Amino acid sequence: MVSRAVRLPAAARVASPWSNGKGMTQEVVRSGDPGAGWRISIATIAHDAEFSDYTGQDRHLMPLTVGGLRLVVDGRTLEVDQYEVLSFDGHAAVAAVDVTAPSLDLNLMASRDHWLSSLTCVEVSGDRAVEAASRESLVVIALEGAITIDGETMIPYDAWSASDGASARVGGSGRVALARVSPR
């Protein structure tokens, strides 16, 4: 893996349908083949809808909209607050329910056989270093507030991706999501 870092502006993304056709998503970044790789996307949930089946994938979901999201996961109703992370098996029967207005959620999906993955929300106040470990991919997504990465202003949902030891300074005041993916 070559050490590199790249900015991924939200304005450059194109919406595409979910694999089951019941919603729309914008891909932030992808690595590898769909069955063996990983990807991060931001989905729009406009109405009650079943999620696509991603058997063999670990999924991490973070609601981005105030009010969060109500989900039914394998028959169990869950309230997932804004910026809270819900991790689940990609084969789970998941549906958004009681949707009254369009909402956004951040998704990290990774092949369970090939990748370890995590998604967290971090409060930013001041300046801090972020670094991708050796053989790791790190994606930082600006969520809210006045965020900079290496002095560049980030608007909500702009992302920065790095791998294999690349680092940056995250500054300002607000929140970012940190997605980390490394080989098993």
Coordinates of N, CA and C in Angstrom, one line a residue, residues 25-165:
T25 N -27.9 6.9 -2.6 CA -26.7 7.0 -1.9 C -25.7 7.8 -2.7
Q26 N -24.7 8.4 -2.0 CA -23.6 9.1 -2.7 C -22.3 8.4 -2.1
E27 N -21.5 7.8 -3.0 CA -20.3 7.2 -2.5 C -19.2 8.2 -2.2
V28 N -18.7 8.1 -1.0 CA -17.6 8.9 -0.6 C -16.2 8.4 -1.1
V29 N -16.0 7.1 -0.8 CA -14.8 6.4 -1.2 C -15.0 4.9 -1.2
R30 N -14.3 4.2 -2.1 CA -14.4 2.8 -2.2 C -13.0 2.2 -2.4
S31 N -12.7 1.0 -1.9 CA -11.5 0.3 -2.1 C -11.8 -1.2 -2.4
G32 N -11.3 -1.7 -3.5 CA -11.4 -3.1 -3.8 C -12.7 -3.4 -4.5
D33 N -12.9 -4.7 -4.8 CA -14.1 -5.2 -5.4 C -15.3 -5.2 -4.4
P34 N -16.5 -5.0 -4.9 CA -17.7 -4.9 -4.0 C -17.8 -6.1 -3.0
G35 N -17.5 -7.3 -3.4 CA -17.6 -8.4 -2.5 C -16.5 -8.6 -1.5
A36 N -15.3 -8.0 -1.8 CA -14.1 -8.2 -1.0 C -13.5 -6.9 -0.5
G37 N -14.1 -5.8 -0.8 CA -13.5 -4.5 -0.5 C -14.3 -3.8 0.6
W38 N -14.2 -2.5 0.6 CA -15.0 -1.7 1.6 C -15.4 -0.4 0.9
R39 N -16.4 0.3 1.5 CA -16.8 1.6 1.0 C -17.5 2.4 2.0
I40 N -17.5 3.7 1.8 CA -18.1 4.7 2.7 C -19.1 5.4 1.8
S41 N -20.3 5.6 2.3 CA -21.3 6.4 1.5 C -22.2 7.1 2.4
I42 N -22.9 8.1 1.8 CA -23.9 8.9 2.6 C -25.3 8.6 1.9
A43 N -26.2 8.0 2.6 CA -27.5 7.6 2.0 C -28.5 8.6 2.4
T44 N -29.5 8.8 1.5 CA -30.7 9.6 1.8 C -31.8 8.7 2.1
I45 N -32.5 8.8 3.2 CA -33.6 8.0 3.5 C -34.8 8.9 3.5
A46 N -35.6 8.8 2.4 CA -36.7 9.7 2.2 C -38.1 9.2 2.7
H47 N -38.1 7.9 2.9 CA -39.4 7.3 3.4 C -39.0 5.9 4.0
D48 N -40.0 5.3 4.6 CA -39.8 4.0 5.2 C -39.3 3.1 4.1
A49 N -38.2 2.3 4.4 CA -37.6 1.5 3.4 C -36.8 0.4 4.0
E50 N -36.8 -0.8 3.4 CA -35.9 -1.8 3.7 C -34.5 -1.5 3.2
F51 N -33.5 -1.9 4.0 CA -32.1 -1.7 3.5 C -31.7 -2.8 2.6
S52 N -30.7 -2.6 1.8 CA -30.1 -3.6 0.9 C -29.4 -4.7 1.8
D53 N -29.4 -5.9 1.3 CA -28.7 -7.0 1.9 C -27.3 -7.0 1.5
Y54 N -26.4 -7.0 2.5 CA -24.9 -7.0 2.2 C -24.3 -8.2 3.0
T55 N -24.8 -9.4 2.6 CA -24.2 -10.6 3.2 C -22.7 -10.6 3.1
G56 N -22.1 -11.0 4.2 CA -20.6 -11.0 4.3 C -19.9 -9.7 4.6
Q57 N -20.7 -8.7 4.8 CA -20.2 -7.4 5.1 C -20.5 -7.0 6.6
D58 N -19.6 -6.3 7.2 CA -19.8 -5.6 8.5 C -20.3 -4.2 8.1
R59 N -21.4 -3.8 8.8 CA -22.0 -2.4 8.5 C -21.9 -1.6 9.7
H60 N -21.6 -0.3 9.5 CA -21.6 0.7 10.5 C -22.5 1.9 10.0
L61 N -23.5 2.3 10.7 CA -24.4 3.4 10.3 C -24.4 4.5 11.3
M62 N -24.3 5.7 10.8 CA -24.3 6.9 11.7 C -25.3 7.9 11.1
P63 N -26.5 8.1 11.8 CA -27.4 9.1 11.3 C -26.8 10.5 11.4
L64 N -27.0 11.3 10.3 CA -26.4 12.6 10.3 C -27.4 13.7 10.5
T65 N -28.7 13.4 10.5 CA -29.7 14.4 10.6 C -30.2 14.5 12.1
V66 N -30.5 15.7 12.5 CA -31.1 15.9 13.8 C -32.3 15.1 14.0
G67 N -32.5 14.4 15.1 CA -33.6 13.5 15.3 C -33.2 12.1 15.1
G68 N -32.1 11.8 14.5 CA -31.6 10.4 14.3 C -32.5 9.6 13.4
L69 N -32.6 8.4 13.7 CA -33.3 7.4 12.8 C -33.9 6.3 13.6
R70 N -35.1 5.9 13.3 CA -35.7 4.7 13.9 C -35.6 3.6 12.9
L71 N -35.0 2.5 13.4 CA -34.7 1.3 12.6 C -35.4 0.1 13.2
V72 N -35.7 -0.9 12.4 CA -36.1 -2.2 12.9 C -35.0 -3.1 12.3
V73 N -34.3 -3.8 13.3 CA -33.1 -4.6 12.9 C -33.5 -6.0 13.4
D74 N -33.7 -7.0 12.5 CA -34.0 -8.3 12.8 C -35.2 -8.4 13.8
G75 N -36.2 -7.5 13.6 CA -37.4 -7.5 14.4 C -37.4 -6.7 15.6
R76 N -36.3 -6.1 15.9 CA -36.1 -5.2 17.1 C -36.1 -3.7 16.7
T77 N -36.9 -2.9 17.3 CA -37.0 -1.5 17.0 C -35.9 -0.8 17.8
L78 N -35.1 0.1 17.1 CA -34.0 0.8 17.7 C -34.1 2.3 17.4
E79 N -33.9 3.1 18.3 CA -33.7 4.6 18.1 C -32.3 4.9 18.0
V80 N -31.8 5.4 16.9 CA -30.3 5.7 16.7 C -30.2 7.2 16.6
D81 N -29.6 7.8 17.6 CA -29.5 9.3 17.7 C -28.5 9.8 16.7
Q82 N -28.6 11.1 16.4 CA -27.7 11.8 15.5 C -26.3 11.5 16.0
Y83 N -25.4 11.1 15.1 CA -24.0 10.8 15.3 C -23.7 9.6 16.1
E84 N -24.7 8.9 16.6 CA -24.5 7.6 17.2 C -24.2 6.6 16.2
V85 N -23.4 5.6 16.5 CA -23.0 4.5 15.5 C -23.7 3.2 15.9
L86 N -24.4 2.7 14.9 CA -25.0 1.3 15.0 C -24.2 0.4 14.1
S87 N -23.6 -0.7 14.7 CA -22.9 -1.7 13.9 C -23.7 -2.9 13.8
F88 N -23.8 -3.5 12.6 CA -24.6 -4.7 12.4 C -24.1 -5.6 11.3
D89 N -24.6 -6.8 11.2 CA -24.2 -7.7 10.2 C -25.0 -7.3 8.9
G90 N -24.3 -7.3 7.8 CA -24.8 -6.9 6.5 C -26.0 -7.7 6.0
H91 N -26.1 -8.9 6.6 CA -27.2 -9.8 6.2 C -28.5 -9.6 7.1
A92 N -28.4 -8.8 8.1 CA -29.5 -8.5 9.0 C -30.6 -7.9 8.2
A93 N -31.9 -8.2 8.6 CA -33.0 -7.6 8.0 C -33.2 -6.2 8.7
V94 N -32.9 -5.1 8.0 CA -33.0 -3.8 8.5 C -33.9 -2.9 7.7
A95 N -34.7 -2.1 8.4 CA -35.6 -1.2 7.7 C -35.7 0.1 8.5
A96 N -35.8 1.2 7.8 CA -36.0 2.5 8.4 C -37.6 2.6 8.5
V97 N -38.0 3.0 9.7 CA -39.5 3.1 9.9 C -39.8 4.5 10.5
D98 N -41.1 4.9 10.3 CA -41.6 6.1 10.9 C -40.9 7.4 10.3
V99 N -40.4 7.3 9.1 CA -39.7 8.4 8.5 C -40.7 9.5 8.1
T100 N -40.6 10.7 8.6 CA -41.5 11.8 8.4 C -40.9 12.9 7.5
A101 N -39.5 12.9 7.4 CA -38.8 13.8 6.5 C -37.5 13.1 6.1
P102 N -37.0 13.5 4.9 CA -35.8 13.0 4.4 C -34.6 13.2 5.4
S103 N -33.8 12.1 5.6 CA -32.7 12.2 6.5 C -31.5 11.6 5.8
L104 N -30.3 11.9 6.4 CA -29.0 11.3 5.8 C -28.4 10.4 6.8
D105 N -27.7 9.4 6.3 CA -26.9 8.6 7.2 C -25.6 8.2 6.6
L106 N -24.5 8.2 7.4 CA -23.2 7.8 6.9 C -23.0 6.3 7.1
N107 N -22.5 5.6 6.1 CA -22.4 4.2 6.1 C -20.9 3.8 5.8
L108 N -20.4 2.8 6.6 CA -19.2 2.1 6.3 C -19.5 0.7 6.2
M109 N -19.2 0.1 5.0 CA -19.4 -1.3 4.8 C -18.1 -2.0 4.4
A110 N -17.8 -3.1 5.0 CA -16.5 -3.8 4.7 C -16.7 -5.3 4.8
S111 N -16.0 -5.9 3.8 CA -16.0 -7.4 3.8 C -15.4 -7.9 5.1
R112 N -16.3 -8.7 5.8 CA -15.9 -9.3 7.1 C -14.7 -10.2 6.9
D113 N -14.5 -10.9 5.8 CA -13.4 -11.9 5.7 C -12.1 -11.2 5.4
H114 N -12.1 -9.9 5.0 CA -10.9 -9.2 4.6 C -10.5 -8.0 5.4
W115 N -11.5 -7.4 6.1 CA -11.2 -6.1 6.7 C -11.7 -6.0 8.2
L116 N -11.0 -5.3 9.0 CA -11.5 -4.8 10.3 C -11.9 -3.3 10.1
S117 N -13.0 -2.9 10.6 CA -13.5 -1.6 10.3 C -14.2 -1.0 11.6
S118 N -14.1 0.4 11.7 CA -14.7 1.1 12.7 C -15.2 2.5 12.3
L119 N -16.2 3.0 12.9 CA -16.7 4.3 12.6 C -17.0 5.0 13.9
T120 N -16.5 6.2 14.1 CA -16.7 7.0 15.4 C -17.0 8.4 15.0
C121 N -17.6 9.1 16.0 CA -17.8 10.6 15.9 C -16.9 11.2 16.9
V122 N -16.2 12.2 16.5 CA -15.2 12.9 17.4 C -15.5 14.4 17.4
E123 N -15.5 14.9 18.6 CA -15.7 16.4 18.8 C -14.3 17.0 18.6
V124 N -14.3 18.1 17.8 CA -13.0 18.8 17.5 C -13.1 20.2 18.2
S125 N -12.1 20.5 18.9 CA -11.9 21.7 19.6 C -10.4 22.1 19.6
G126 N -10.0 22.9 18.7 CA -8.6 23.2 18.6 C -8.0 22.5 17.5
D127 N -6.8 22.0 17.7 CA -6.0 21.3 16.7 C -5.5 20.0 17.2
R128 N -5.6 18.9 16.3 CA -5.2 17.6 16.7 C -4.7 16.9 15.5
A129 N -3.8 16.0 15.7 CA -3.2 15.1 14.6 C -4.1 13.9 14.4
V130 N -4.3 13.5 13.2 CA -4.9 12.2 12.9 C -3.9 11.5 11.9
E131 N -3.8 10.2 12.1 CA -2.8 9.4 11.3 C -3.4 8.1 11.0
A132 N -3.2 7.6 9.7 CA -3.5 6.3 9.4 C -2.3 5.4 9.8
A133 N -2.6 4.3 10.5 CA -1.5 3.4 10.9 C -1.0 2.7 9.7
S134 N 0.1 2.0 9.9 CA 0.6 1.2 8.8 C -0.4 0.2 8.3
R135 N -0.6 0.1 7.0 CA -1.6 -0.8 6.3 C -3.0 -0.4 6.6
E136 N -3.3 0.8 7.2 CA -4.6 1.2 7.5 C -5.1 2.3 6.6
S137 N -6.4 2.3 6.2 CA -7.0 3.5 5.6 C -7.8 4.2 6.6
L138 N -7.7 5.6 6.6 CA -8.4 6.4 7.5 C -9.1 7.5 6.6
V139 N -10.4 7.6 6.9 CA -11.2 8.6 6.2 C -11.8 9.5 7.3
V140 N -11.6 10.8 7.1 CA -12.2 11.8 8.0 C -13.3 12.6 7.3
I141 N -14.5 12.6 7.8 CA -15.6 13.3 7.2 C -16.1 14.4 8.1
A142 N -16.1 15.6 7.5 CA -16.6 16.8 8.3 C -18.1 16.7 8.4
L143 N -18.5 16.8 9.7 CA -20.0 16.7 9.9 C -20.6 18.1 10.2
E144 N -20.0 18.8 11.1 CA -20.6 20.2 11.5 C -19.6 21.1 12.1
G145 N -19.8 22.4 12.0 CA -18.9 23.3 12.6 C -17.9 23.8 11.6
A146 N -16.9 24.5 12.1 CA -15.8 25.1 11.3 C -14.6 24.2 11.4
I147 N -14.5 23.3 10.4 CA -13.4 22.3 10.4 C -12.4 22.6 9.4
T148 N -11.1 22.4 9.7 CA -10.1 22.5 8.7 C -9.2 21.2 8.8
I149 N -8.7 20.8 7.6 CA -7.7 19.7 7.6 C -6.5 20.2 6.9
D150 N -5.4 20.2 7.6 CA -4.1 20.8 7.1 C -4.4 22.2 6.6
G151 N -5.2 23.0 7.3 CA -5.4 24.4 7.0 C -6.5 24.6 5.9
E152 N -7.0 23.6 5.3 CA -8.0 23.7 4.2 C -9.4 23.6 4.9
T153 N -10.3 24.6 4.6 CA -11.6 24.6 5.1 C -12.4 23.5 4.5
M154 N -13.1 22.7 5.4 CA -14.0 21.6 5.0 C -15.4 22.0 5.2
I155 N -16.3 21.8 4.2 CA -17.7 22.0 4.4 C -18.3 20.7 4.8
P156 N -19.5 20.7 5.4 CA -20.1 19.5 5.8 C -20.1 18.4 4.7
Y157 N -19.7 17.2 5.1 CA -19.6 16.0 4.3 C -18.4 16.0 3.3
D158 N -17.6 17.0 3.3 CA -16.3 16.9 2.6 C -15.5 15.8 3.4
A159 N -14.7 15.1 2.7 CA -13.9 14.0 3.4 C -12.4 14.2 3.0
W160 N -11.6 13.5 3.8 CA -10.1 13.4 3.6 C -9.8 12.0 3.8
S161 N -9.1 11.4 2.9 CA -8.7 10.0 3.0 C -7.2 9.8 2.9
A162 N -6.7 9.0 3.8 CA -5.3 8.7 3.9 C -5.0 7.2 4.1
S163 N -3.8 6.8 3.8 CA -3.5 5.4 4.1 C -2.0 5.3 4.5
D164 N -1.7 4.2 5.1 CA -0.3 3.7 5.4 C 0.6 4.8 6.0
G165 N 0.2 5.4 7.1 CA 1.1 6.3 7.8 C 0.9 7.7 7.5

